Tab-separated table of C-alpha atoms and ligand atoms in Angstrom:
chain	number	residue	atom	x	y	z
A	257	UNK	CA	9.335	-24.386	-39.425
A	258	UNK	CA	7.798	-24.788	-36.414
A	259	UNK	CA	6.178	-28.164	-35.593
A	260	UNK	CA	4.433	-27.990	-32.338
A	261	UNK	CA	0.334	-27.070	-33.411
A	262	UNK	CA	-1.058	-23.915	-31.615
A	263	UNK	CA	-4.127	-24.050	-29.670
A	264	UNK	CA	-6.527	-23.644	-33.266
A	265	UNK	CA	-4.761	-26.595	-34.659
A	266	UNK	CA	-5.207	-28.791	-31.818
A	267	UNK	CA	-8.910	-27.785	-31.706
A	268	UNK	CA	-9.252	-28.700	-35.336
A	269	UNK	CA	-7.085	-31.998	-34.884
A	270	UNK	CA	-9.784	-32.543	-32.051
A	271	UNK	CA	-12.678	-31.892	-33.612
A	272	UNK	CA	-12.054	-33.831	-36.487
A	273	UNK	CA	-10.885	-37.009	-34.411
A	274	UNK	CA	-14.047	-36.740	-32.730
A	275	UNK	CA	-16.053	-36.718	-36.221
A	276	UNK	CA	-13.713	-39.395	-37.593
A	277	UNK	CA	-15.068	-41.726	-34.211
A	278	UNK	CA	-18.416	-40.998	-34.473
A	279	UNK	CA	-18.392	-41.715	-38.848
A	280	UNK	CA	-16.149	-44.273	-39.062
A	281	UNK	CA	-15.455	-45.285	-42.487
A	282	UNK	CA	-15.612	-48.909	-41.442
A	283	UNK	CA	-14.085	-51.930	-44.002
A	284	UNK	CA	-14.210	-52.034	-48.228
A	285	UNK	CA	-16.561	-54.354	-49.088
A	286	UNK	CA	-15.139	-56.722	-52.015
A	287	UNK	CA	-15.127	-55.786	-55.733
A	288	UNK	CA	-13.622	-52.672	-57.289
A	289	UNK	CA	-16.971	-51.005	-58.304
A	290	UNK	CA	-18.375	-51.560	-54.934
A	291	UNK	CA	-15.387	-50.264	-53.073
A	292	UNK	CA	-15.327	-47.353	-54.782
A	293	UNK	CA	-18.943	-46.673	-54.347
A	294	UNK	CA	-18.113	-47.074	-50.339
A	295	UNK	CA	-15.043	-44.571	-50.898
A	296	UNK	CA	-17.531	-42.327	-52.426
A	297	UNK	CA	-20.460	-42.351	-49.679
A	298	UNK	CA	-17.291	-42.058	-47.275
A	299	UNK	CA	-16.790	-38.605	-49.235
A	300	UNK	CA	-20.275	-37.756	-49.595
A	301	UNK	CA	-20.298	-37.778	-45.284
A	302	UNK	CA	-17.009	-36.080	-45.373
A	303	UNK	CA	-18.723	-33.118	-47.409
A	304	UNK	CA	-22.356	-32.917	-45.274
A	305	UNK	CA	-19.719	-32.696	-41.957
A	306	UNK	CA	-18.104	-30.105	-43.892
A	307	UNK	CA	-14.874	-32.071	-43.973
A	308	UNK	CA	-14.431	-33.443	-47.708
A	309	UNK	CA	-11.774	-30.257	-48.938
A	310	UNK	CA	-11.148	-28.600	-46.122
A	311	UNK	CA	-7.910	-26.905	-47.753
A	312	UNK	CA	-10.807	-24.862	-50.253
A	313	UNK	CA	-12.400	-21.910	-49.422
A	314	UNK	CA	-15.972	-21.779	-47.837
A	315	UNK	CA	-18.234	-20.513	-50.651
A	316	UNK	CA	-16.622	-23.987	-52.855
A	317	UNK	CA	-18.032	-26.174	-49.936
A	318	UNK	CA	-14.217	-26.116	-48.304
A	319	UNK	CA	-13.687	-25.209	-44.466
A	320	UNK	CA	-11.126	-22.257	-45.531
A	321	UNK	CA	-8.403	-24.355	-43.623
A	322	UNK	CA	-4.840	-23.447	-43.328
A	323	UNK	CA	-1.756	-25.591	-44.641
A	324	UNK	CA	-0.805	-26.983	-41.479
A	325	UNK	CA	-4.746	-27.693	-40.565
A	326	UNK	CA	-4.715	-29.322	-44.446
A	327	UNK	CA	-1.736	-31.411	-43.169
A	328	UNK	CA	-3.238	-32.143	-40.086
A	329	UNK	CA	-6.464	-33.297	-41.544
A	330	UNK	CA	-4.670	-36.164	-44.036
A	331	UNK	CA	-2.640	-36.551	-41.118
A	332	UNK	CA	-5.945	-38.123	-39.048
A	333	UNK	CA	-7.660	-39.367	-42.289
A	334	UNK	CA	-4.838	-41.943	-42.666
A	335	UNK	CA	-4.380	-42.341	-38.779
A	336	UNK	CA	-8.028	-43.192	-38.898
A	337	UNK	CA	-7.457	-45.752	-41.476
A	338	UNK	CA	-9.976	-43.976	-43.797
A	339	UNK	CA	-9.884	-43.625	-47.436
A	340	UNK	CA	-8.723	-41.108	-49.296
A	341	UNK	CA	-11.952	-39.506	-50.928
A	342	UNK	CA	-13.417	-41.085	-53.659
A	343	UNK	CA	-12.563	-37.601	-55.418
A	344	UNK	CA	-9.485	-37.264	-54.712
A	345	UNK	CA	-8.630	-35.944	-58.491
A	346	UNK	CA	-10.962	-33.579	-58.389
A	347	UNK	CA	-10.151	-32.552	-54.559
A	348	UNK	CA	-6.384	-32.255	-55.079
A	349	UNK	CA	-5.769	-31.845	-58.454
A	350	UNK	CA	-8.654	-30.243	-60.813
A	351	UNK	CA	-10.342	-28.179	-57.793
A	352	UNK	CA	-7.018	-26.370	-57.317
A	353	UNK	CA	-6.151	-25.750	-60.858
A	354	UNK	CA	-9.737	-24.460	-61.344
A	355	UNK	CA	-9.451	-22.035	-58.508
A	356	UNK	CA	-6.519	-20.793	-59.816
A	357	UNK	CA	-6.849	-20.698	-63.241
A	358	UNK	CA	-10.404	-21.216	-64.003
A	359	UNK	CA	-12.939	-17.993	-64.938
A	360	UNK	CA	-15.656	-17.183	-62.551
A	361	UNK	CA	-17.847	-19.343	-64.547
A	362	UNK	CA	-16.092	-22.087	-64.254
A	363	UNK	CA	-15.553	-21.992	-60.254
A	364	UNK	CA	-19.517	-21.734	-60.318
A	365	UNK	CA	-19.723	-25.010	-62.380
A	366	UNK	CA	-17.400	-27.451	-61.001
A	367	UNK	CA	-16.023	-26.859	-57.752
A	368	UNK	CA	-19.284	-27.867	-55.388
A	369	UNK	CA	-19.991	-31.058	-57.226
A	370	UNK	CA	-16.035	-31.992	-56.614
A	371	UNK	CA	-16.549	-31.841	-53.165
A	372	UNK	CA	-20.101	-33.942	-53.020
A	373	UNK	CA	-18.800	-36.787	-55.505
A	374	UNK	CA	-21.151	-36.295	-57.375
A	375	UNK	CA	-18.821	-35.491	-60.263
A	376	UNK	CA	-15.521	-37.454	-60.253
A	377	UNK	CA	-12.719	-36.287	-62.402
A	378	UNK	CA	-10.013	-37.737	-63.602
A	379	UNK	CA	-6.369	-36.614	-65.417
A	380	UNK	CA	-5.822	-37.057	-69.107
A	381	UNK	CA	-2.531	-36.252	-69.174
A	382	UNK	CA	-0.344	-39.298	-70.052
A	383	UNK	CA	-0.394	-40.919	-73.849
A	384	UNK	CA	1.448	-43.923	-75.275
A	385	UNK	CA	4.239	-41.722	-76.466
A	386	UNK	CA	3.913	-38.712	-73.785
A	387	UNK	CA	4.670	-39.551	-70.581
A	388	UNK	CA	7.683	-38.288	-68.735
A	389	UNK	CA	7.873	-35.922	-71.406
A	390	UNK	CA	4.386	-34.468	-71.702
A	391	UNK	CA	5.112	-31.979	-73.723
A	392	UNK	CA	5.252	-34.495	-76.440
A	393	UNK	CA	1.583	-35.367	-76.744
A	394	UNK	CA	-0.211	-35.714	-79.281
A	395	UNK	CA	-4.345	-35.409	-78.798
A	396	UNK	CA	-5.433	-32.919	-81.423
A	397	UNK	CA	-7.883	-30.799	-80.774
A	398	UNK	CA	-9.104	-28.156	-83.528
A	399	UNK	CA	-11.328	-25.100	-82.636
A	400	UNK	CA	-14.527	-25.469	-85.266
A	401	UNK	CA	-17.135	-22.161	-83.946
A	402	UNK	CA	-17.758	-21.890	-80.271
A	403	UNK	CA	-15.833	-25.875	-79.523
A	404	UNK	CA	-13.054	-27.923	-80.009
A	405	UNK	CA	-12.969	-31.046	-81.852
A	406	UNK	CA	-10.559	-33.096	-80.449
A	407	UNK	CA	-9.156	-37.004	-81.392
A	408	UNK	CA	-6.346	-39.066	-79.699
A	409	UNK	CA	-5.584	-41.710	-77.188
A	410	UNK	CA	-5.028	-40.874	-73.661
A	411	UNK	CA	-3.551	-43.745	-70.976
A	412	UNK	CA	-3.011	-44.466	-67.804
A	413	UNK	CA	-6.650	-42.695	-66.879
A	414	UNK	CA	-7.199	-43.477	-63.206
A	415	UNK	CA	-10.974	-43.745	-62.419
A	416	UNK	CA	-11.627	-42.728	-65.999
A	417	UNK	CA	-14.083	-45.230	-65.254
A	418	UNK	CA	-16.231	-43.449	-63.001
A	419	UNK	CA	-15.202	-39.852	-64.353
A	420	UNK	CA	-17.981	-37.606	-65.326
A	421	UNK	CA	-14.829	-35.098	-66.401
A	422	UNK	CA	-11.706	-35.039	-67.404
A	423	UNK	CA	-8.822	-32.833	-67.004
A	424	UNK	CA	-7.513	-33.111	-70.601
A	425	UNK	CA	-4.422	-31.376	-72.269
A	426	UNK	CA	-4.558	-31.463	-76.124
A	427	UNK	CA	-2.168	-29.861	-78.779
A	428	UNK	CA	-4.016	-26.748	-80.517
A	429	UNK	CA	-1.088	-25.241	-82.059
A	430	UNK	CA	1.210	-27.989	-83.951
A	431	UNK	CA	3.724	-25.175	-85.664
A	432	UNK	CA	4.652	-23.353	-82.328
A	433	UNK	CA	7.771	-24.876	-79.698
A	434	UNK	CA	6.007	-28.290	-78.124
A	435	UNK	CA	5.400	-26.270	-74.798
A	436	UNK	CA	3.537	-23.588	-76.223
A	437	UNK	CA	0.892	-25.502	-78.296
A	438	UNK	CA	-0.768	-27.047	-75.406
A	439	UNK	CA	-4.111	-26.214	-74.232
A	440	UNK	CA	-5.746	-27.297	-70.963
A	441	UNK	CA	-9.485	-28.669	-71.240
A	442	UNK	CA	-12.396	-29.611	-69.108
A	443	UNK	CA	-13.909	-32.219	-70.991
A	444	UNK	CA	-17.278	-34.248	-70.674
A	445	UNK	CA	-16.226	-38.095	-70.728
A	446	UNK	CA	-20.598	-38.445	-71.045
A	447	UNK	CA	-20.306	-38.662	-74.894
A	448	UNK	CA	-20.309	-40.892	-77.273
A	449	UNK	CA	-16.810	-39.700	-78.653
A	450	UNK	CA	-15.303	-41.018	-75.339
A	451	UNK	CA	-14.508	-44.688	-75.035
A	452	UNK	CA	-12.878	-45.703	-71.758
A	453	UNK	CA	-10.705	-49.311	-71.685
A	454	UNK	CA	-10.078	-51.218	-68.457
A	455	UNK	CA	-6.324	-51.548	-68.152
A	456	UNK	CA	-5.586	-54.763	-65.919
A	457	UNK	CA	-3.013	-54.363	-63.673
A	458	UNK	CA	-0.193	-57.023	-61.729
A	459	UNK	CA	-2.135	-56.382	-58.833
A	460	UNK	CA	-5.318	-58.215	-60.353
A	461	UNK	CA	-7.065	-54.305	-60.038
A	462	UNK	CA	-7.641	-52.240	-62.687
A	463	UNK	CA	-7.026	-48.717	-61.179
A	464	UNK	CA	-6.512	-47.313	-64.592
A	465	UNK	CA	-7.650	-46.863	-68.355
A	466	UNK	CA	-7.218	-46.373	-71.989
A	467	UNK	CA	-9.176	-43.612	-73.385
A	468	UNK	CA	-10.085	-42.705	-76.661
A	469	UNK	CA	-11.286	-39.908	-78.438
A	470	UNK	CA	-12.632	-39.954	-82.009
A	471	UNK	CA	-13.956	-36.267	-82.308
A	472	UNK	CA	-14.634	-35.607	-79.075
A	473	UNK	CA	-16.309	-32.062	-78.376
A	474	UNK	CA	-15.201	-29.320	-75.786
A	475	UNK	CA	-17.205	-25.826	-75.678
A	476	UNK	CA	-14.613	-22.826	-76.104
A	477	UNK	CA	-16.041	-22.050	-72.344
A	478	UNK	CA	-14.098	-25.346	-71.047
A	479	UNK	CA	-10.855	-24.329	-71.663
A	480	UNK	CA	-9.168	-23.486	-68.795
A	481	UNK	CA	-6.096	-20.671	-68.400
A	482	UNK	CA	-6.610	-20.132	-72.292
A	483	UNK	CA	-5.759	-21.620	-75.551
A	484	UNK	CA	-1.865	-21.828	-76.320
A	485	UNK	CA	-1.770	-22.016	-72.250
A	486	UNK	CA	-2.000	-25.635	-71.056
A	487	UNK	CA	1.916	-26.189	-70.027
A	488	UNK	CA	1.560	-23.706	-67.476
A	489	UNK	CA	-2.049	-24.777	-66.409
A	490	UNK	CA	-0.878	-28.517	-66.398
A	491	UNK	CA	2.022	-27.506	-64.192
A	492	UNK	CA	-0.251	-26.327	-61.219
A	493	UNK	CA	-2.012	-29.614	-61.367
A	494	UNK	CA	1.084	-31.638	-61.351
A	495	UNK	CA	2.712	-29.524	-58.425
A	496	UNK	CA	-0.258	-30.338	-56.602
A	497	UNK	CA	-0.718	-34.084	-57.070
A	498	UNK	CA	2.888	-34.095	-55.964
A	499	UNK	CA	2.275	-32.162	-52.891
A	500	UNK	CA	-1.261	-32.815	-51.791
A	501	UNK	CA	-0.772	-36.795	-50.776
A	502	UNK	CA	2.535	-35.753	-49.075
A	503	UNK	CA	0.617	-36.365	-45.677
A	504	UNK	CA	-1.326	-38.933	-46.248
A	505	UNK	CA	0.816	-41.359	-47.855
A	506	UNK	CA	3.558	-40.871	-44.696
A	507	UNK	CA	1.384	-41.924	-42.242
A	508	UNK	CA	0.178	-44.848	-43.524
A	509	UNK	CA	3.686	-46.257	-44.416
A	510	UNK	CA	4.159	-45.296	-40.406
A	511	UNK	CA	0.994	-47.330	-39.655
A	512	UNK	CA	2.030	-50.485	-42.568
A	513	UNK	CA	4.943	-50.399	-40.494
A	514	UNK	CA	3.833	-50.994	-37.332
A	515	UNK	CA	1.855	-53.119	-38.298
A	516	UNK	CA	4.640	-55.418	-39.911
A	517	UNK	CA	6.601	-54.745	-36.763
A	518	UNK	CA	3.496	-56.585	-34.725
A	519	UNK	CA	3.718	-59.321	-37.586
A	520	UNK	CA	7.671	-59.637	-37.395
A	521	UNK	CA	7.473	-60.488	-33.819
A	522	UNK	CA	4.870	-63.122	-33.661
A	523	UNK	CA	6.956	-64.721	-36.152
A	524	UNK	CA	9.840	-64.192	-33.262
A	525	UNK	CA	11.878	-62.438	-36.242
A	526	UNK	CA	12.713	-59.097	-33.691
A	527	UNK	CA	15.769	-61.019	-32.300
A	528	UNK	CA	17.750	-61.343	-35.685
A	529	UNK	CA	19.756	-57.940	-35.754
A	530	UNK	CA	19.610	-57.266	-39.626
A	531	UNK	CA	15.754	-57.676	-39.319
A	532	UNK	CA	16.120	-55.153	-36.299
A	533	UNK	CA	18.452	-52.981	-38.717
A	534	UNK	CA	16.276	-53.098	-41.491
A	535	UNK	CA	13.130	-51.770	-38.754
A	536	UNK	CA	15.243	-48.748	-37.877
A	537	UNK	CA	16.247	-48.145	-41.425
A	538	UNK	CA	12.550	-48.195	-42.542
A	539	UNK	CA	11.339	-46.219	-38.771
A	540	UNK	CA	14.450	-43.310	-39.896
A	541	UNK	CA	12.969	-43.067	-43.851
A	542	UNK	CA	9.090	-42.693	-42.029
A	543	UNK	CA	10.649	-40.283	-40.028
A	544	UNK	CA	12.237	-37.969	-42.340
A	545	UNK	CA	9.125	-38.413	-44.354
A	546	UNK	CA	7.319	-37.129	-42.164
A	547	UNK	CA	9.208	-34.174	-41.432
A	548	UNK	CA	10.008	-33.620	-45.180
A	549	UNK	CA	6.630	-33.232	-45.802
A	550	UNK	CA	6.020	-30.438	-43.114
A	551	UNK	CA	8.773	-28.933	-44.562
A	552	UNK	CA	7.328	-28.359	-47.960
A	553	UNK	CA	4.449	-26.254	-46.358
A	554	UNK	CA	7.189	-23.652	-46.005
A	555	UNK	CA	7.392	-23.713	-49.487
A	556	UNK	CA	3.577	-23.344	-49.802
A	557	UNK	CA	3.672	-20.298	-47.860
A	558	UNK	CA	6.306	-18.603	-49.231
A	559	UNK	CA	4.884	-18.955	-52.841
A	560	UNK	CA	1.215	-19.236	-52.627
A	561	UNK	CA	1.444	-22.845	-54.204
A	562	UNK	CA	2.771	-25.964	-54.199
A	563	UNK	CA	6.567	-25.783	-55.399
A	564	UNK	CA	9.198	-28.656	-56.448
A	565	UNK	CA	9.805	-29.509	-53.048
A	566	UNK	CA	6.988	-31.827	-53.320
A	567	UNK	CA	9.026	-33.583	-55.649
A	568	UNK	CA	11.491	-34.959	-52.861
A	569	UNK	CA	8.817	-36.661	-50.846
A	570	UNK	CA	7.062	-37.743	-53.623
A	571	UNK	CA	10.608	-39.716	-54.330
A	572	UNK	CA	11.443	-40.301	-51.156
A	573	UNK	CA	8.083	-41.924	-50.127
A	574	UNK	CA	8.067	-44.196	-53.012
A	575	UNK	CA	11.688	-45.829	-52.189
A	576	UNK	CA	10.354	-46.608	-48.609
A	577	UNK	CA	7.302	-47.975	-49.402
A	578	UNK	CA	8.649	-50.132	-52.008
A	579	UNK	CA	11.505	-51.432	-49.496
A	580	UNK	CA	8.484	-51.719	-47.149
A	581	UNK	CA	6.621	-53.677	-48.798
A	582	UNK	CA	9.487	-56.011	-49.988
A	583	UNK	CA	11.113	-56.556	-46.504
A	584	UNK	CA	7.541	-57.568	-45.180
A	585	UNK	CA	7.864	-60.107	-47.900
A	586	UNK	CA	11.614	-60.738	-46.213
A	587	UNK	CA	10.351	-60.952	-43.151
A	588	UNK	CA	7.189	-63.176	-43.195
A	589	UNK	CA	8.037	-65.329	-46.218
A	590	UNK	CA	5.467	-67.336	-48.206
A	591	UNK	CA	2.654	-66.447	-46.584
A	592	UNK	CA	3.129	-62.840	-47.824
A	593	UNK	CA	3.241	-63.746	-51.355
A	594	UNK	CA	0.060	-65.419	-50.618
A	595	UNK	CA	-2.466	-64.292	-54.101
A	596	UNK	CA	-5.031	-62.329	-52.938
A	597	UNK	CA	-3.364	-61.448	-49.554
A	598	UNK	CA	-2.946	-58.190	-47.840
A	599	UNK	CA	0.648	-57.970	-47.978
A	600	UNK	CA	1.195	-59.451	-51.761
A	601	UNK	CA	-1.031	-56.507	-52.808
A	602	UNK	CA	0.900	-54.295	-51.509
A	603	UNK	CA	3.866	-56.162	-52.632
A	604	UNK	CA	2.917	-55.900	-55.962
A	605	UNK	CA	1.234	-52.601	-56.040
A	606	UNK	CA	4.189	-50.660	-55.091
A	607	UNK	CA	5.684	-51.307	-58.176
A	608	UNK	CA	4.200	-48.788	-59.684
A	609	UNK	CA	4.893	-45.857	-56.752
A	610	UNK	CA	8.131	-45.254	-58.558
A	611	UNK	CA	6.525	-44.474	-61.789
A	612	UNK	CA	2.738	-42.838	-60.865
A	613	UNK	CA	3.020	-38.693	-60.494
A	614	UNK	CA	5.750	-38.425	-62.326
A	615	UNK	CA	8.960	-41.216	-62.351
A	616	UNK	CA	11.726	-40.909	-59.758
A	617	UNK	CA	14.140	-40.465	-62.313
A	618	UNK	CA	12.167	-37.399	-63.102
A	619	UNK	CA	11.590	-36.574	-59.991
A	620	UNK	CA	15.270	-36.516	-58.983
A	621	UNK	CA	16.005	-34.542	-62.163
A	622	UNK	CA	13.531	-32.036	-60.489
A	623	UNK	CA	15.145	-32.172	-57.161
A	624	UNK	CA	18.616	-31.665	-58.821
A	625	UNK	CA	17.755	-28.521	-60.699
A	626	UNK	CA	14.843	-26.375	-59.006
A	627	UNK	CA	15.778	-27.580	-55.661
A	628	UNK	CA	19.441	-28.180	-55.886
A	629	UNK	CA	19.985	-24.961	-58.270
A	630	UNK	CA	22.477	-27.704	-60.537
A	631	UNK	CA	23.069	-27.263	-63.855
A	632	UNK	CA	20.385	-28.193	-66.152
A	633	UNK	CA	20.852	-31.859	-67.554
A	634	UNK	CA	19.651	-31.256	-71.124
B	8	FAD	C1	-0.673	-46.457	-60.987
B	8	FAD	C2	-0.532	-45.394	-62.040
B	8	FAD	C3	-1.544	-44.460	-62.201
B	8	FAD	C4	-1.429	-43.471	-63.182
B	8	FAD	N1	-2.479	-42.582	-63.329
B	8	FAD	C5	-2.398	-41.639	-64.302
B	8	FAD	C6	-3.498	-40.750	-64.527
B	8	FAD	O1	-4.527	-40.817	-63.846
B	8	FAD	N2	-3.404	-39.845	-65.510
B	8	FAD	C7	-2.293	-39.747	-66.310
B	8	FAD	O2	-2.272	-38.873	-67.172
B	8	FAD	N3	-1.243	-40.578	-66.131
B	8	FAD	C8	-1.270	-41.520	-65.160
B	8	FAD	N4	-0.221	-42.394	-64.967
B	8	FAD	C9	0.908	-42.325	-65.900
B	8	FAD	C10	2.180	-41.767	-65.326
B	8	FAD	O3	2.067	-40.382	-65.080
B	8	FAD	C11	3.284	-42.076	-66.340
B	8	FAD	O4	3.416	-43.481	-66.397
B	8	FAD	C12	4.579	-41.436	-65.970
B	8	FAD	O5	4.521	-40.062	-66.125
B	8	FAD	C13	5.743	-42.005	-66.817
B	8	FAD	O6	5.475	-41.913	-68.174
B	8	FAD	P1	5.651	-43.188	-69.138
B	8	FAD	O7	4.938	-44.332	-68.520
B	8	FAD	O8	5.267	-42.756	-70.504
B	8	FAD	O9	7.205	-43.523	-69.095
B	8	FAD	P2	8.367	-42.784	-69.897
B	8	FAD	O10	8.208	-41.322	-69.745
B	8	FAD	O11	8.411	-43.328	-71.272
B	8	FAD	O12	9.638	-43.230	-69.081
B	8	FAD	C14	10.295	-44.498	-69.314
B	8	FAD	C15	11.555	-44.549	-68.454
B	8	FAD	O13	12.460	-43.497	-68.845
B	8	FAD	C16	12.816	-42.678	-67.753
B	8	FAD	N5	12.946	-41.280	-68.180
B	8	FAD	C17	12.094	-40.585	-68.976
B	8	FAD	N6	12.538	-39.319	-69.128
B	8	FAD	C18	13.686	-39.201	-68.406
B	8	FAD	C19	14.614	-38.125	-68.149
B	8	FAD	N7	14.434	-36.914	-68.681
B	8	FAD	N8	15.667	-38.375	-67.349
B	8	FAD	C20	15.859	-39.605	-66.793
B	8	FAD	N9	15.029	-40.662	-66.999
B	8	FAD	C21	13.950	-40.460	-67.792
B	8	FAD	C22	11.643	-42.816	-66.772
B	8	FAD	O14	12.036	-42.528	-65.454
B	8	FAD	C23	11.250	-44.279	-66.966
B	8	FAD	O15	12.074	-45.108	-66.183
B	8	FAD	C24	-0.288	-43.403	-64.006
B	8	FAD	C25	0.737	-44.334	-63.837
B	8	FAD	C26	0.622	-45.337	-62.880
B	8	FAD	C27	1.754	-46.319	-62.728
């Protein structure tokens, strides 16, 4: 593909550096609660400039942007060295899915509040013994009149905590192939049914939840794509977590970088060649990143969404940010394994890159045979 912008995407790159300068996001305060409240009034000024999903179309509160504008706009967001929104499930993930599987109804109901924060999502996907494998879960959830009860354990819920809704997949058919008894919910986590259990992680944080359902309900009208249909449904969100963060996440290993490369030489490290190697190794992954990532908008406009291209820098992103992080450790010693420091979060919260939207074992398996065209390995 081309990579030079045309005259409309350097306008919108423009404008939205000038709207970035003027609303700066400015610094997290300290405390998880309170720095997501600051990611979501960051989002909530994102959506009144018109700028919080600028990928959706206009009547959902979106700016009707292209890919490439899409790109452009995570592109500045990170250069910025803003957040990501405080949304960003419901931005990237359910909004997406909804729009293309969702009824009329539906798009009515939940897309503008996605785009406000003023109703967070987040994924119920994983469980203790469905993971990888997703196919293997386990929820129940039995259709009693116009609802669905439904009873399991989810985990791994990010922001479950602050999640007015839930993107949920639950078994509805257990005597049917393990694909083809999945059905893809919308459900309320406002219910008594619903209990939601920190998870604390090596990082100190915790990002992430248990969640439990003891006869949760659903309204028929939540289900999204239909019953029997949640595989396929689940598969358009997953493409486009995969995809979505491409841009973001590449520029801000670019910018960790440089900024490591600032640290490196006030600790005069820049004269010892494999420290200089290891900088060019790390400047050639950003690199490719980068241009990976533009690459997989071909793919987005060849088939209308997302494909398994993402996949690659999904992979590829979480090697170099985990070799990242681990050579700044290399490079400036104890004091980045200080607790509580910048770079020992990092450090430590990279660890789980390689396993978050979807493991790079599973990812290369992807890679291999939807990319690759290689035989199939089960
Ligand atoms: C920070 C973080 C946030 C997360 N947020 C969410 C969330 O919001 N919602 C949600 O639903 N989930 C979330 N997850 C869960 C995540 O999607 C799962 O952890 C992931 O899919 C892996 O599943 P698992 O942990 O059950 O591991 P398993 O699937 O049990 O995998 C165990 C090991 O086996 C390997 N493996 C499994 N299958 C294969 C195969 N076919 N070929 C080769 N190797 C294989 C894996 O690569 C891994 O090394 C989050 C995870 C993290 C770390």
């Amino acid at each position: 593909m081309d990579l030079t912008f045309d005259a409309k995407e350097l306008a919108f790159r423009d404008e939205l550096r000038a709207w970035l300068a003027e609303h700066p996001a400015g610094e997290p305060p300290p405390g998880e609660d309170a720095s997501f409240q600051w990611r979501r009034d960051f989002q909530r000024r994102l959506a009144a400039g018109g700028w919080a999903a600028v990928h959706w179309p206009r009547e959902y509160g979106g700016r009707g942007a292209t890919l490439t504008q899409s790109a452009i706009f995570f592109e500045e967001l990170g250069r910025a060295g803003a957040p990501l929104p405080a949304n960003v499930l419901g931005v990237l993930l359910a909004g997406p899915t909804i729009m293309a599987w969702g009824t009329e109804e539906q798009k009515d109901r939940y897309l503008t509040p996605i785009v406000t924060a003023d109703e967070i999502w987040c994924q119920g996907f994983s469980e203790p013994d469905a993971g990888s494998d997703l196919a293997a879960l386990k929820m129940r959830a039995v259709r009693s009149g116009d609802e669905w009860i439904v009873t399991g354990q989810k985990v791994w819920t990010s922001l479950a905590q602050y999640s007015k809704w839930c993107m949920l997949v639950a078994r509805t058919d257990f005597d049917v192939p393990k694909h083809k008894g999945l059905t893809y919910f919308l459900l309320d986590m406002e219910q008594d049914a619903v209990q939601v259990r920190p998870l604390r992680q090596i990082t100190g944080g915790a990002e992430f939840n248990e969640v439990f359902l003891d006869q949760a309900r659903i309204p028929d009208a939540n289900v999204v794509g239909g019953a029997g249909n949640g595989w396929k449904v689940a598969l358009t969100t997953l493409m486009n977590e995969r995809a979505g963060l491409a841009f973001f996440l590449q520029i801000r290993l670019r910018q960790m970088l440089d900024e490591l490369l600032i640290a490196a030489a006030e600790h005069r490290a820049l004269d010892d060649p494999i420290i200089a190697e290891r900088f060019g190794e790390l400047h050639m992954k950003a690199e490719v990143l980068r241009l990976t990532a533009y690459r997989g908008l071909t793919a987005v406009q060849k088939y209308g969404q997302p494909g398994p291209e993402g996949s690659l820098t999904k992979w590829m992103w979480s090697e170099a940010n985990q070799q990242l992080t681990q050579f700044a450790a290399d490079v400036l010693g104890p004091e980045a394994l200080q607790a509580g420091g910048r770079w020992s979060y990092e450090l430590l919260r990279a660890r789980g890159n390689s396993i978050e939207g979807g493991t790079t074992e599973v990812l290369k398996n992807i890679v291999a045979e939807r990319v690759l065209g290689l035989p199939k390995s089960r």
